[in-house]
Short mmCIF file of C-alpha atoms in Angstrom, two decimals:
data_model
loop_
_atom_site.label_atom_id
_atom_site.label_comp_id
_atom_site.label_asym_id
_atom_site.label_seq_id
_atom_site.Cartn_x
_atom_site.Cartn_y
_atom_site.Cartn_z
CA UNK A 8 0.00 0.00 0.00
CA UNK A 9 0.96 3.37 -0.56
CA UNK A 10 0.90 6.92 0.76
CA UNK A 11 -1.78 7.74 -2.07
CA UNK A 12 -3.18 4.10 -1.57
CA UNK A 13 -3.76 4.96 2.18
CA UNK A 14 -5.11 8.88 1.56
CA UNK A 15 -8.33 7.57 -0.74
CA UNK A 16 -8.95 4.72 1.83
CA UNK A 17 -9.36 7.07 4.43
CA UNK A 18 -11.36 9.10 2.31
CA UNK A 19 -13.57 6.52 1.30
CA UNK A 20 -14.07 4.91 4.81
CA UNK A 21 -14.96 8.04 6.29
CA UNK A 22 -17.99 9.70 4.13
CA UNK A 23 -17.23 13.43 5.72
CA UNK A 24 -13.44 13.63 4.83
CA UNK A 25 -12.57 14.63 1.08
CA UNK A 26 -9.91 13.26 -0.99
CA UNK A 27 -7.89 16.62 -0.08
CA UNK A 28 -8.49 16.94 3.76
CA UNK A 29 -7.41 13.01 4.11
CA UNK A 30 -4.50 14.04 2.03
CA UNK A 31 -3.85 17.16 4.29
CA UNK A 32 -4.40 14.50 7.16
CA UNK A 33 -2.52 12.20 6.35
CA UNK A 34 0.66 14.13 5.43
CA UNK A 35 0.51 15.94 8.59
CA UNK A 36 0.43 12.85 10.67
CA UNK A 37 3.59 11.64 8.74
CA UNK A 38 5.67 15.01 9.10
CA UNK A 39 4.71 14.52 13.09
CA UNK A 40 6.07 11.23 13.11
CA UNK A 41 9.34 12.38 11.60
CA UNK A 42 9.96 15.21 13.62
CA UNK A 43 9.28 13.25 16.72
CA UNK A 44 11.45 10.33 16.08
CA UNK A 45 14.10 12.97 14.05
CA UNK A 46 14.47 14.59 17.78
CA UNK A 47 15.44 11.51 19.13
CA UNK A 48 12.08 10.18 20.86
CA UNK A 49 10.80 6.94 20.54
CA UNK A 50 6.58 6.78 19.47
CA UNK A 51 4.38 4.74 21.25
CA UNK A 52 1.24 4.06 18.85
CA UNK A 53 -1.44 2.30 21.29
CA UNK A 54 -2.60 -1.15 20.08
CA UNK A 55 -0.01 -0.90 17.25
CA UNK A 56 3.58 -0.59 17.99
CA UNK A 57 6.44 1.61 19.38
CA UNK A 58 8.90 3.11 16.67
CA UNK A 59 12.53 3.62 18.17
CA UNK A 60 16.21 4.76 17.59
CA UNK A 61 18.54 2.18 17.72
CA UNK A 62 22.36 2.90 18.25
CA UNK A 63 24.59 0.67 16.83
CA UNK A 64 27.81 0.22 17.46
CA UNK A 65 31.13 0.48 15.64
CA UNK A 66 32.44 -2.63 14.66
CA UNK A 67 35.24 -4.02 12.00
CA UNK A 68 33.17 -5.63 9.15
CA UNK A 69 34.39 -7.11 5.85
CA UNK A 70 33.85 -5.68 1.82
CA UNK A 71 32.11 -8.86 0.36
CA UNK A 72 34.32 -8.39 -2.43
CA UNK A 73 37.29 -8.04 -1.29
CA UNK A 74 37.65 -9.48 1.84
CA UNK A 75 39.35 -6.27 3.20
CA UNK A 76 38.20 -5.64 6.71
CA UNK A 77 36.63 -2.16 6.88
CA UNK A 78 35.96 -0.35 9.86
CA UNK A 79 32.36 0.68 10.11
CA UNK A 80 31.48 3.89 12.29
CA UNK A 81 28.51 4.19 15.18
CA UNK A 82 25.27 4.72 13.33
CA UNK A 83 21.46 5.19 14.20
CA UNK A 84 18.71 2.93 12.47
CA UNK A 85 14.70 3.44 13.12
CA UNK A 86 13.13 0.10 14.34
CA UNK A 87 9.70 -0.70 14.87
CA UNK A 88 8.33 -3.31 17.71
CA UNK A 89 4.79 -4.10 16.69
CA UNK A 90 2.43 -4.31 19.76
CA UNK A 91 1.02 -7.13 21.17
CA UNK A 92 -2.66 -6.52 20.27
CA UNK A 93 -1.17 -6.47 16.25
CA UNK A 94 1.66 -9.70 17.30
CA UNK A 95 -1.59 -11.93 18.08
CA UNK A 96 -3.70 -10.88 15.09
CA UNK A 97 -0.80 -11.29 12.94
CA UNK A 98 -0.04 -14.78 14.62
CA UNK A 99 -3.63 -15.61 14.02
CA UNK A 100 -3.79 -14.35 10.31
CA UNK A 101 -1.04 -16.83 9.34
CA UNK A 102 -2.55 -19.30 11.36
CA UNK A 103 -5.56 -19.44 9.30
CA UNK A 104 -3.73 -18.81 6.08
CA UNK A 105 -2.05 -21.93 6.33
#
């Protein structure tokens, strides 16, 4: 699904927003999202999941080509850890899928 994808769905789902507020909307939400997690804070989404900084460390890794050992510097990666309520409807979807 995509950002557009998502914008008409919540247009069509809910009969009072247009096409351009849900766009409005839904932009928004994601440029609060950013800055939060851009200023370092984790976000907590009740009943869905918690989006987080991880740090990682430097470490000596290897160029898959070469075989030279490189040295990689300290770096930050976003994460998300899905909440239980989604973990369980998840498990259950691929129960019943299978």
């Amino acid at each position: 699904m995509t950002r557009d994808d998502l914008i008409k769905r919540i247009a069509e789902k809910n009969a009072g927003i247009s096409l351009s507020d849900s766009r409005e909307l839904v932009l928004d939400l994601f440029e609060s999202m950013k800055s939060v997690i851009l200023e370092g804070e984790s976000l907590e989404i009740r009943r869905f999941g918690v989006f987080e900084i991880h740090h990682r460390k430097p470490r000596i890794a290897r160029n898959p080509r070469t075989g030279e050992k490189v040295s990689v510097g300290e770096r930050k990666s976003l994460i998300f850890r899905p909440g239980k309520i989604l973990k369980l409807r998840m498990k259950n979807l691929t129960r019943k899928s299978i």
